[in-house]
Coordinates of C-alpha atoms in Angstrom, one line a residue:
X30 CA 5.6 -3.2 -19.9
X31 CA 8.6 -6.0 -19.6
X32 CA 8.8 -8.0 -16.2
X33 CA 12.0 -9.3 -15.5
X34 CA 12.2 -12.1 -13.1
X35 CA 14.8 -11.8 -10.4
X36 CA 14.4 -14.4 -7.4
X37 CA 11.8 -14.8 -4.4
X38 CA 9.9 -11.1 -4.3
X39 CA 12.3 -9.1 -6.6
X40 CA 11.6 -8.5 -10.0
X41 CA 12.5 -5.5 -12.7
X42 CA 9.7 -3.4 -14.2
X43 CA 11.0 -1.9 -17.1
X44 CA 8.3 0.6 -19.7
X45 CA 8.6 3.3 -21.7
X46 CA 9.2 6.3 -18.8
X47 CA 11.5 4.2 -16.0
X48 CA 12.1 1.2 -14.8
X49 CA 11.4 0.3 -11.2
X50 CA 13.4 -2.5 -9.6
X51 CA 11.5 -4.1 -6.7
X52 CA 13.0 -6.3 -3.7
X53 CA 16.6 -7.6 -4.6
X54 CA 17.2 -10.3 -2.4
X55 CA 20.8 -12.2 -2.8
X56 CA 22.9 -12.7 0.1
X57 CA 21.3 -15.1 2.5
X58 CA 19.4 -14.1 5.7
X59 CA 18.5 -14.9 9.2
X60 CA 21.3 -16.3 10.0
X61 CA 22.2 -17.7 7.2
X62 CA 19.3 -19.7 6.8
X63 CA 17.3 -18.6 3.9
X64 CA 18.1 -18.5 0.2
X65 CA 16.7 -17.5 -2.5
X66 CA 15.2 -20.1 -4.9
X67 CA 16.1 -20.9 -7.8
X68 CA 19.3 -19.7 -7.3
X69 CA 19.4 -15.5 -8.3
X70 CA 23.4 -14.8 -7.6
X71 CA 24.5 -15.4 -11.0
X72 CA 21.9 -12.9 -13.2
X73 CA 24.0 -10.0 -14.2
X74 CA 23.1 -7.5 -11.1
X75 CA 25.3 -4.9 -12.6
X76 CA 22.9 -4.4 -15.3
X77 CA 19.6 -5.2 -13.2
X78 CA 20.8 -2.7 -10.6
X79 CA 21.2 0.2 -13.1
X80 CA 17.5 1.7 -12.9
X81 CA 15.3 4.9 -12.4
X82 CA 13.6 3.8 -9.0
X83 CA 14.2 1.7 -6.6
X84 CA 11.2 0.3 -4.1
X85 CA 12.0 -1.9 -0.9
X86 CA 8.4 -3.2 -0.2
X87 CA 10.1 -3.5 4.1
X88 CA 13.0 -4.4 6.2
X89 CA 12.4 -7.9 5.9
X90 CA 15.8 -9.3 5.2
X91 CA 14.5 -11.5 2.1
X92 CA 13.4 -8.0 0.9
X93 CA 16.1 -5.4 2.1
X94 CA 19.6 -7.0 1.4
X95 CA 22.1 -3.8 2.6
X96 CA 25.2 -5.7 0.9
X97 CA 23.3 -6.5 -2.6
X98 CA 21.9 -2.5 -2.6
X99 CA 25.2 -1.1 -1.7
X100 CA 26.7 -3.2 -4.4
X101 CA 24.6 -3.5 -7.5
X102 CA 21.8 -1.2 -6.9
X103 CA 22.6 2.4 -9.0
X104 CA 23.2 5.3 -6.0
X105 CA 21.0 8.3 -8.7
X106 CA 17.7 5.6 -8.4
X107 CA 15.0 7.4 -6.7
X108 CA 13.6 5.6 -3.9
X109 CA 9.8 5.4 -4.1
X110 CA 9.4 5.3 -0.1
X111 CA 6.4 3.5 1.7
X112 CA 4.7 5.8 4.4
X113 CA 5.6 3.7 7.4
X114 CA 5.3 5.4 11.1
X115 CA 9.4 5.3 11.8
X116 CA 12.3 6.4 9.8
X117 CA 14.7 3.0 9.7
X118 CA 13.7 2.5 6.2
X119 CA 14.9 5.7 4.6
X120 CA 17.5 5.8 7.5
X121 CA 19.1 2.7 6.6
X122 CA 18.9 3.3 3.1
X123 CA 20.4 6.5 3.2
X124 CA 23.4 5.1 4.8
X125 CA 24.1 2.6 2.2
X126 CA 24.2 6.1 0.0
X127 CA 20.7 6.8 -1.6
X128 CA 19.7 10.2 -1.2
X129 CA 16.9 10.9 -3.8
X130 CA 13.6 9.9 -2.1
X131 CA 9.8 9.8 -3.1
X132 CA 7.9 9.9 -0.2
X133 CA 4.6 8.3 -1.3
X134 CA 1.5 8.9 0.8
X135 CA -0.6 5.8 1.1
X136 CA -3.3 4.8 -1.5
X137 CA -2.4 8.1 -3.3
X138 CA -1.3 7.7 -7.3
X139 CA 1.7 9.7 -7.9
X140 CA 2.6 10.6 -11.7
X141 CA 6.0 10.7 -12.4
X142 CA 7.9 11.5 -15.3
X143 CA 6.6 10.1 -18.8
X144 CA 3.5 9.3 -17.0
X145 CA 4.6 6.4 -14.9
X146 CA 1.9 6.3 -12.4
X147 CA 2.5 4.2 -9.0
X148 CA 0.7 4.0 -5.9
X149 CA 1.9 2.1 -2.3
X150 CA -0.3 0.8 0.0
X151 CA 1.5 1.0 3.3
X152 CA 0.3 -1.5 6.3
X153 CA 1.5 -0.4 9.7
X154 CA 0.1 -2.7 12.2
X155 CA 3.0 -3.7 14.5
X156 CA 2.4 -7.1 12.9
X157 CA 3.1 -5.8 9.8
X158 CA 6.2 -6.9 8.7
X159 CA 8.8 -5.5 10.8
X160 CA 6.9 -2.6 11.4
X161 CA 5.3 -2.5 8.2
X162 CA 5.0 -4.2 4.9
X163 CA 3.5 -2.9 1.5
X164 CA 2.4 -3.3 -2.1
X165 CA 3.2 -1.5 -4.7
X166 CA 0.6 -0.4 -8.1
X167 CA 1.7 0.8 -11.2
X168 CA 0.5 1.9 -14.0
X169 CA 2.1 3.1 -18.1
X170 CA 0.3 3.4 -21.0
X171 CA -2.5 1.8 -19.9
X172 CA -0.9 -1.2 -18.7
X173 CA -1.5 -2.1 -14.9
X174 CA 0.6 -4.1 -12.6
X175 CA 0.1 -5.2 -8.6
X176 CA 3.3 -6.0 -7.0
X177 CA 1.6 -7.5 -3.5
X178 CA 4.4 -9.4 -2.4
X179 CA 4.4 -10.6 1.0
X180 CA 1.9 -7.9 2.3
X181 CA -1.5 -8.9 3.5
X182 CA -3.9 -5.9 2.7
X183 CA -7.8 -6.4 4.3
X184 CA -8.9 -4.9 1.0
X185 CA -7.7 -4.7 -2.8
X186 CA -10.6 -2.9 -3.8
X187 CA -8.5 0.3 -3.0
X188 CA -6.1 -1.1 -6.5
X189 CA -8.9 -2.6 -8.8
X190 CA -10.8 0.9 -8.6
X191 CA -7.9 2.7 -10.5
X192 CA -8.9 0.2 -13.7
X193 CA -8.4 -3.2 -14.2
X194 CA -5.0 -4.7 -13.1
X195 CA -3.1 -7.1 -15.8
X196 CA -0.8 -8.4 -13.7
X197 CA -0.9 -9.8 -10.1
X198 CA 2.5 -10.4 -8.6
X199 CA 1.5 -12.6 -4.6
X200 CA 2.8 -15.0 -1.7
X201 CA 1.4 -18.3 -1.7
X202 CA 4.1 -20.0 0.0
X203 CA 5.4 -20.1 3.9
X204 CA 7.6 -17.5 5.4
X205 CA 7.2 -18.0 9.0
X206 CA 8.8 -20.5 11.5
X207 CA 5.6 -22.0 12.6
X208 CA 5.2 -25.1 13.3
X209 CA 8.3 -26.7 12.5
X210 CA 10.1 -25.4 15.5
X211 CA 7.5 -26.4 18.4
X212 CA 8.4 -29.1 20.5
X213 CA 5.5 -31.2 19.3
X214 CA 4.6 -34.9 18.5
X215 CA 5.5 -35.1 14.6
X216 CA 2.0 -36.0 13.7
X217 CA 0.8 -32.6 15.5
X218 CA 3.3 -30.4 13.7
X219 CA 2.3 -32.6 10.1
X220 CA -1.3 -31.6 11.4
X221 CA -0.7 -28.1 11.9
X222 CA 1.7 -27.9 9.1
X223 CA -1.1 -29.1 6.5
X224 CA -3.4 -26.9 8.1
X225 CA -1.5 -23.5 7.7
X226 CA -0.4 -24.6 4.1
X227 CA -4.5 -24.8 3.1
X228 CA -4.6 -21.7 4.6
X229 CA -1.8 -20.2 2.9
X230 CA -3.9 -21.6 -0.7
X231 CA -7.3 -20.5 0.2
X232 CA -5.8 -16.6 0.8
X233 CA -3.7 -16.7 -1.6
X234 CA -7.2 -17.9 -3.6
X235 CA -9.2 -15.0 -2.3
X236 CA -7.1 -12.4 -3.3
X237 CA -6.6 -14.0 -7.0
X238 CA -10.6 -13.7 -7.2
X239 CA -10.4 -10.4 -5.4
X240 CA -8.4 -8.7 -8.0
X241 CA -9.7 -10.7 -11.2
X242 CA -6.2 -9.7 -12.5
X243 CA -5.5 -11.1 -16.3
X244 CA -2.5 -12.8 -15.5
X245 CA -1.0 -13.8 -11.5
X246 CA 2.3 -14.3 -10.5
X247 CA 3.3 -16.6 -7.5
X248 CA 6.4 -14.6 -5.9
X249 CA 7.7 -14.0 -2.6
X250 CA 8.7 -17.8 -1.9
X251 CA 9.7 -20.3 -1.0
X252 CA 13.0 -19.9 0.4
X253 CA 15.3 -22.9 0.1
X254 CA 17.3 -23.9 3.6
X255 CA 20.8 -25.1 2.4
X256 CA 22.4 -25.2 6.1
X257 CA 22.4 -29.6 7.1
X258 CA 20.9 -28.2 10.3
X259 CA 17.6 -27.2 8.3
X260 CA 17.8 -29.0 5.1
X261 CA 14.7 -30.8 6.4
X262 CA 12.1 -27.6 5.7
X263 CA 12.5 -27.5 1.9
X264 CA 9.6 -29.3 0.6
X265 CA 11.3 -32.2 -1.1
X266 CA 10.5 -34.8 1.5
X267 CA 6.9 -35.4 0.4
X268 CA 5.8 -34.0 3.7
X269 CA 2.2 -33.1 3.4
X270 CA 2.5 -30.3 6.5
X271 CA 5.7 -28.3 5.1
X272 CA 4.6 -25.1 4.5
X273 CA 7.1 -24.2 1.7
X274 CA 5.5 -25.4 -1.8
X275 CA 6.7 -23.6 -4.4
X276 CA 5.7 -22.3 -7.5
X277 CA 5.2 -25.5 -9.3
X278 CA 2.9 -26.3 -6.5
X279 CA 1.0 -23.7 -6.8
X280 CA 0.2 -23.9 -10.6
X281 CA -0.7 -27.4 -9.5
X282 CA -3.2 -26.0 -6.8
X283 CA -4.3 -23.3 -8.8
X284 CA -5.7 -25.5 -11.7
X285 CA -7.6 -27.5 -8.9
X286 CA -9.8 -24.4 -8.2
X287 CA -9.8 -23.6 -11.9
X288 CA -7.1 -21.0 -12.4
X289 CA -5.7 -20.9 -15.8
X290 CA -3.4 -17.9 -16.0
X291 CA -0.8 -18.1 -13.8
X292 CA 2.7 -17.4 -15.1
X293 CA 6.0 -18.5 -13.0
X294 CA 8.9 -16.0 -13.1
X295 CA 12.2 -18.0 -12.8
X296 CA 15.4 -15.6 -12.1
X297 CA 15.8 -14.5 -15.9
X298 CA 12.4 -14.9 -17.2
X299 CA 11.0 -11.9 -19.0
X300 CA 7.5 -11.4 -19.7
X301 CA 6.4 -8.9 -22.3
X302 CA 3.0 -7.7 -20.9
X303 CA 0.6 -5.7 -22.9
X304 CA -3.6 -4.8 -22.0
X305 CA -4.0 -7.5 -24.6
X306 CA -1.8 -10.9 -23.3
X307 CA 1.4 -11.7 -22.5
X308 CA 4.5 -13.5 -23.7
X309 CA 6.8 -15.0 -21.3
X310 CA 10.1 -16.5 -22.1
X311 CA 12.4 -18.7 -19.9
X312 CA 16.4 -19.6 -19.7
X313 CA 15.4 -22.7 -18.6
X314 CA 12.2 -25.2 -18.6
X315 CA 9.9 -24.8 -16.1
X316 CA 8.8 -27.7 -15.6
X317 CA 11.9 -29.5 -16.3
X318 CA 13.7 -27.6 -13.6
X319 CA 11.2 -27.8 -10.4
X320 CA 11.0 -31.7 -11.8
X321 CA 15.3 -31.9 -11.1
X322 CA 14.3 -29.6 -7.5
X323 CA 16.3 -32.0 -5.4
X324 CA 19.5 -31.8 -7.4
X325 CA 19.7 -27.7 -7.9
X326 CA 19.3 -27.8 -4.4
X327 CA 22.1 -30.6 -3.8
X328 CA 24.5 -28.4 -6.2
X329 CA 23.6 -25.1 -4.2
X330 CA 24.2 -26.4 -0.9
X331 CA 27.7 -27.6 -2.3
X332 CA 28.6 -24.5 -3.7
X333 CA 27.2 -22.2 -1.1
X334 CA 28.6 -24.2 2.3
X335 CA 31.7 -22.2 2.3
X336 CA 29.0 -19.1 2.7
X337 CA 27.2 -20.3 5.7
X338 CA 30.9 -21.6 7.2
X339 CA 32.0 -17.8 7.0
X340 CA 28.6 -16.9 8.8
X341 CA 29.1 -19.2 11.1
X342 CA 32.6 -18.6 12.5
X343 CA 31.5 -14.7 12.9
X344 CA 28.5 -15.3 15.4
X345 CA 30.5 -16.2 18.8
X346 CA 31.5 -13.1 21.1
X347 CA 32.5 -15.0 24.8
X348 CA 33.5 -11.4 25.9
X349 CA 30.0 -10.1 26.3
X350 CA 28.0 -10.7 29.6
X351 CA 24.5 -12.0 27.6
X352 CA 22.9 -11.7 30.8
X353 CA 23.8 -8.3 32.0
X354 CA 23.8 -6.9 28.2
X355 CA 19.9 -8.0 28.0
X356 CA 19.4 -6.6 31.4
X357 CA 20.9 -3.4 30.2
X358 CA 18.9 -3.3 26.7
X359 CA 15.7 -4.7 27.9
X360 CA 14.5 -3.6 31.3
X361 CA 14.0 -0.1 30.2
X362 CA 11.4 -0.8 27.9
X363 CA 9.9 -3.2 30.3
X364 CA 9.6 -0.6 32.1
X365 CA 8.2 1.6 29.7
X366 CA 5.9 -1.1 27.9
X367 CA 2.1 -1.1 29.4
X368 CA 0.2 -2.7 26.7
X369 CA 2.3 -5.4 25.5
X370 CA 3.8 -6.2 28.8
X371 CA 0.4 -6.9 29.7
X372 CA -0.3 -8.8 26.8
X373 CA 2.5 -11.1 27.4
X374 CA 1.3 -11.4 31.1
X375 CA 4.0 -13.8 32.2
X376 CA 7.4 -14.6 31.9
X377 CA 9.3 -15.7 28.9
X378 CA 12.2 -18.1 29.3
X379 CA 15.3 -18.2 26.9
X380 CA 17.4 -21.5 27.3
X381 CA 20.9 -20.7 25.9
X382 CA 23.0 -23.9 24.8
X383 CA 26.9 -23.4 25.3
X384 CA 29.1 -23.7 22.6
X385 CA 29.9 -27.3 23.3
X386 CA 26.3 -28.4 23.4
X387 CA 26.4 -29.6 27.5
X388 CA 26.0 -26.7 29.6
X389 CA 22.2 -24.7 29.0
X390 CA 22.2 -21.1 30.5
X391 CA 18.1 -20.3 31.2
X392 CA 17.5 -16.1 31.2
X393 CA 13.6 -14.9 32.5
X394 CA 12.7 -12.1 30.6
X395 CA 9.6 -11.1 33.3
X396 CA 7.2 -9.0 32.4
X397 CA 5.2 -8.5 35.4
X398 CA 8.0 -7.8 37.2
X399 CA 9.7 -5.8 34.5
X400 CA 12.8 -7.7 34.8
X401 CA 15.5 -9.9 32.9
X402 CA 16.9 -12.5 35.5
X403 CA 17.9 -15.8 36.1
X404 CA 15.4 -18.7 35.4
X405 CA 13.9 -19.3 39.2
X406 CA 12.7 -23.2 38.2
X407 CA 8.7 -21.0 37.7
X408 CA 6.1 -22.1 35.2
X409 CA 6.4 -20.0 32.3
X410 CA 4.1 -20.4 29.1
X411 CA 6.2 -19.4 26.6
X412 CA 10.0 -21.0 26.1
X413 CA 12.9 -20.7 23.8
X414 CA 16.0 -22.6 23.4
X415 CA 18.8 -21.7 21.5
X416 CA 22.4 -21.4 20.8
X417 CA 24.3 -18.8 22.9
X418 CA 26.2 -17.7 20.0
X419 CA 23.3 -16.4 18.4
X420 CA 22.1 -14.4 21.2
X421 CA 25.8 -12.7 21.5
X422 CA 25.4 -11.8 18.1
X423 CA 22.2 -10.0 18.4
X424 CA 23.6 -7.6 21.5
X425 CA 26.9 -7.3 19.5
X426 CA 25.5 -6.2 16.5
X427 CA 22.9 -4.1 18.5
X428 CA 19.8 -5.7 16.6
X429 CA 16.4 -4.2 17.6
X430 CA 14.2 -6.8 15.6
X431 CA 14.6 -10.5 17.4
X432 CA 11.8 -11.6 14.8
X433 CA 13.6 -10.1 11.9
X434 CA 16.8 -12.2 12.7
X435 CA 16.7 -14.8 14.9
X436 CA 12.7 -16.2 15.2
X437 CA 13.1 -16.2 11.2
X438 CA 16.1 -18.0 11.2
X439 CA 13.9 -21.0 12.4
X440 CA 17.2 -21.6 14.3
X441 CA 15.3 -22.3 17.3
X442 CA 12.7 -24.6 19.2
X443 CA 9.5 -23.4 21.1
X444 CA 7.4 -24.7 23.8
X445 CA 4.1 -22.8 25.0
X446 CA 1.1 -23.6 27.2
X447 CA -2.0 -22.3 26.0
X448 CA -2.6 -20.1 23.2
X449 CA -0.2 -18.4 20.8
X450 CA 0.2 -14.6 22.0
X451 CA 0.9 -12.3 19.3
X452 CA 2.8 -9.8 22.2
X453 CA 5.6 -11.8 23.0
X454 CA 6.6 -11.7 18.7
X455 CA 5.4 -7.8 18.6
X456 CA 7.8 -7.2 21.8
X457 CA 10.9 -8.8 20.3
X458 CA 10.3 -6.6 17.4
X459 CA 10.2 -3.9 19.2
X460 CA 13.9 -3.7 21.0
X461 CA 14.1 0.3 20.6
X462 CA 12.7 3.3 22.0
X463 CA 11.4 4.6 18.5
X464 CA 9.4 1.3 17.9
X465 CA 8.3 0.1 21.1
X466 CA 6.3 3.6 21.8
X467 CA 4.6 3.1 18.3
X468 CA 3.6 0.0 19.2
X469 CA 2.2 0.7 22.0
X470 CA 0.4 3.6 20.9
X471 CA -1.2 1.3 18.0
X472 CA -2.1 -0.7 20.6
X473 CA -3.6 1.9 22.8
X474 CA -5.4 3.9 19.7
X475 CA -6.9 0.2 19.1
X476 CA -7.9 -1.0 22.4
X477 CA -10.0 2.6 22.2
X478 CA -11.8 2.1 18.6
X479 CA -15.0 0.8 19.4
X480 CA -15.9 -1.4 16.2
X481 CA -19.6 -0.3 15.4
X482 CA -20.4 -2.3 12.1
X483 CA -22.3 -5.5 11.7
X484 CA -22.2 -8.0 9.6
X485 CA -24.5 -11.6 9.0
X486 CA -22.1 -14.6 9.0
X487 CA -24.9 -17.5 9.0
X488 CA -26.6 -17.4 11.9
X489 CA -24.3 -15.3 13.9
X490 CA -24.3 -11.3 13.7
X491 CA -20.8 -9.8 14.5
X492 CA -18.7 -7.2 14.2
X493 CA -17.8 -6.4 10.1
X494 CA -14.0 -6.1 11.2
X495 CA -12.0 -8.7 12.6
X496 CA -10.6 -7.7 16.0
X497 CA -7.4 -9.3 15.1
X498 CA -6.1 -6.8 12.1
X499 CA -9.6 -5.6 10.9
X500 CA -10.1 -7.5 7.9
X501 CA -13.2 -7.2 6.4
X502 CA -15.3 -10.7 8.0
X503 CA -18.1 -10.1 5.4
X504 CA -15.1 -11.2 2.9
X505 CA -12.9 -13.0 4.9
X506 CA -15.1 -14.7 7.5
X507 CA -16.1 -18.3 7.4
X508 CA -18.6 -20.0 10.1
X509 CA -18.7 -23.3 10.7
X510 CA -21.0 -24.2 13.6
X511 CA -19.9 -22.0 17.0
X512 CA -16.6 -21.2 15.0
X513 CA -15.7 -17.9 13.0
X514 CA -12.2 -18.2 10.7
X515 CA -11.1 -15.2 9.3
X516 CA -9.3 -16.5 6.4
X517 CA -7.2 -13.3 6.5
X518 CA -4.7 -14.6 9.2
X519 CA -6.5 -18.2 10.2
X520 CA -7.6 -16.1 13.4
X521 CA -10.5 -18.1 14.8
X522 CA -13.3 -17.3 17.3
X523 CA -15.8 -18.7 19.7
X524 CA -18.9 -17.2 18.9
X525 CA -21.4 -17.6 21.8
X526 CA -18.6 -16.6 23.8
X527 CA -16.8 -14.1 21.4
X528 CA -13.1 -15.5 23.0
X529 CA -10.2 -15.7 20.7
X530 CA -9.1 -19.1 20.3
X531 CA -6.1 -18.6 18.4
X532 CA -4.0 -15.5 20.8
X533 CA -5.2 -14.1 24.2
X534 CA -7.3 -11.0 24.1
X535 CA -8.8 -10.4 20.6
X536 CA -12.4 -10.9 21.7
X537 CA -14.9 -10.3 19.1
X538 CA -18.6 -9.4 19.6
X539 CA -20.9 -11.7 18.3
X540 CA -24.9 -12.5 19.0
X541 CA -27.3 -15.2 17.4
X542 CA -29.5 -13.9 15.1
X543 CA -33.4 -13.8 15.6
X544 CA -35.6 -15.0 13.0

């Protein structure tokens, strides 16, 4: 089985009855904000995109890039489809012309032609992903491969019972706007920065020793930021709390806790896997090029400026009323929201900055009262501020994923009192008919499942599964003192009182055990 390196979470599995091309990811995302890095745009996609299948892990716009599959990716691929609860993947797939789809059932192995064997694991919390997020198996002539990518499974067990995996493609890196965006003293967000990047390591660590894969491959990040705005989150400042080390970093990490066969996949690296080892060649030196980091990212913000300009110039739309356009879009599904309206419990402020940078327009969306409206000077616990433009460009383009666009941009600052609250992100996902009432009904099914199992954590019993996403806390749980961490997510619990102290609600059953 060849693997062919091609940026961030893509990569080309070529054997002997298909090749599968995973995740191409090109043009930049989130408002321009993220790139790939090391730079993928000038592999030869007209080759790359000439395959058998074609699998798009989720909508995540690092991992579905509409212009590069309309482009480059071959129209007779077969789509090997995750089994997600709505239709906007295969819907927005078929519009950019596919129309030969496999649609996979979760943990099942499907045997294609020539025996190619895959299987997708399809995760469809509403904090999935957009929706959803996956990882995909396969399996040729004996030769096993885990694509994980981004997604965050409870359990791997469900992979290494189909015969031992040879290759483990993960995340390790950030891919979240938290904390850099939080109005916080720098030495907080360096705190809490450090904090999530251990956290990021010691999951990243658990799954590695989950698997017991032959080889693993760090994927699915870092992005690089090229924009002078956010040039500041790529980790070459020697900032101990970014949360975007990259694969250099990790090989570095990983030989701390005795890890010895990781392999980096630059854009153009090919590894030639067998059940036996593995040969991996580069177009460039490894070590060399993360060593010259600064400078490729110097040359790429030159040569891609004229990029983010163009992206730039087309987000300003003066014509539309933002206020009345979010009234119109958003108060319906106040209306029709129960469970995450309540989870928000408050109002959410959006502070829009004019064009000029003077005047600041402040929008309520309530969710008690079930209404967007003008900022009425209340105490709200949850605040935004951003540019106006971006905002017009949401309601122009009609975009029913806020998260997917402009919380990912990082494009943004946030202020909150209290605890972070998981509904307010879930909501702005959730800006259509079809996935707000699958969210709440995930909700509703889970506020409903009474979670029976125990498990001995120390001297605490608790429940086996974590309220937050049910990961397995026999695994995943760590107690120190009164305090449960499910390394999972970093969720983290007061045991005597069983109260979430990461997000409202969440509260987990817990007793002291008897001798």
């Amino acid at each position: 089985m060849r693997i062919t390196g091609t940026g961030h979470a893509s990569m080309r599995i070529d054997t002997g009855a298909g090749s599968i091309l995973c995740d191409p990811w090109v043009n930049p995302a989130y408002f321009a904000s993220w790139f790939p890095f090391p730079d993928n745009s000038l592999l030869d996609w007209e080759t790359l995109g000439d395959v058998d299948y074609l699998y798009v892990s989720h909508l995540h716009r690092d991992h579905f890039d509409a212009e590069h599959l309309k482009r480059f990716v071959s129209k007779k691929a077969t789509v090997l489809l995750p089994e997600y609860p709505t239709s906007q993947l295969e819907d927005e797939l078929r519009d950019l012309g596919f129309t030969s789809f496999l649609k996979t059932k979760s943990n099942e192995v499907h045997e294609l032609d020539g025996g190619l064997k895959v299987m997708i694991q399809a995760l469809i919390s509403p904090t999935d992903g957009p929706i959803g997020d996956s990882s995909l198996w396969v399996e040729h002539d004996g030769v096993r491969v885990l694509n994980q990518n981004d997604a965050r499974p409870t359990d791997l067990s469900v992979f290494a019972e189909l015969g031992h995996v040879h290759a483990h493609m993960l995340q390790f890196s950030g891919a979240i706007w938290y904390p850099m965006v939080y109005e916080l003293p720098q030495a907080a967000k360096t705190a809490f920065g450090k904090q999530k990047r251990d956290r990021q390591f010691d999951r990243t660590w658990r799954y590695i020793d989950d698997l017991k894969a032959d080889h693993v491959f760090p994927i699915a990040g870092p992005p690089c930021f090229l924009d002078d705005e956010l040039w500041q989150f790529n980790d070459i400042h020697g900032d101990e709390g970014n949360i975007f080390p990259d694969q250099s970093v990790f090989m570095s990490e990983y030989a701390k806790v005795g890890g010895t066969n990781g392999v980096v996949l630059l854009p153009g690296s090919v590894s030639e896997l067998t059940t036996d080892g593995i040969e991996t060649t580069h177009p460039t030196d490894v070590d060399e090029f993360f060593a010259s980091k600064k400078a490729h990212l110097e040359e790429m913000r030159e040569r891609k400026a004229p990029i983010i300009a163009a992206e730039k110039a087309s987000w300003r739309h003066p014509e539309i009323d933002v206020l009345g356009e979010l009234k119109k879009r958003i108060e319906p599904l106040l209306e029709e929201s129960i469970y995450l309206a309540k989870g928000v419990g408050g109002p959410v402020r959006f502070d829009l900055v004019s064009y000029d940078g003077d005047a600041v327009e402040s929008i309520v969306v309530d969710f008690p009262g079930k209404q967007v409206r003008p900022y009425a000077d209340e105490k709200v616990r949850y605040r935004f501020r951003t540019q106006r433009e971006l905002i017009e460009h949401l309601i122009f383009i009609d975009e029913g994923d806020w998260v997917n666009s402009l919380f990912l941009s990082c494009r943004f600052t946030a202020a909150r009192i209290g605890q972070y609250n998981e509904f307010v992100y879930a909501f702005f996902k959730c800006l259509s008919e079809e996935r707000l009432q699958y969210a709440e009904g995930w909700y509703d099914e889970h506020e409903k499942t009474v979670e029976a199992e125990d498990t001995q954590l120390g001297d605490w019993t608790v429940q086996r599964r974590c309220p937050h996403l049910k990961a397995d806390l026999s695994r995943f749980g760590i107690v120190d003192g009164n305090v449960l961490t499910c390394q999972l997510h970093g969720w983290k619990f007061d045991l005597p009182s069983g109260r979430c102290l990461t997000s409202v609600g969440h509260k987990i059953r817990a007793e002291k055990a008897t001798s």
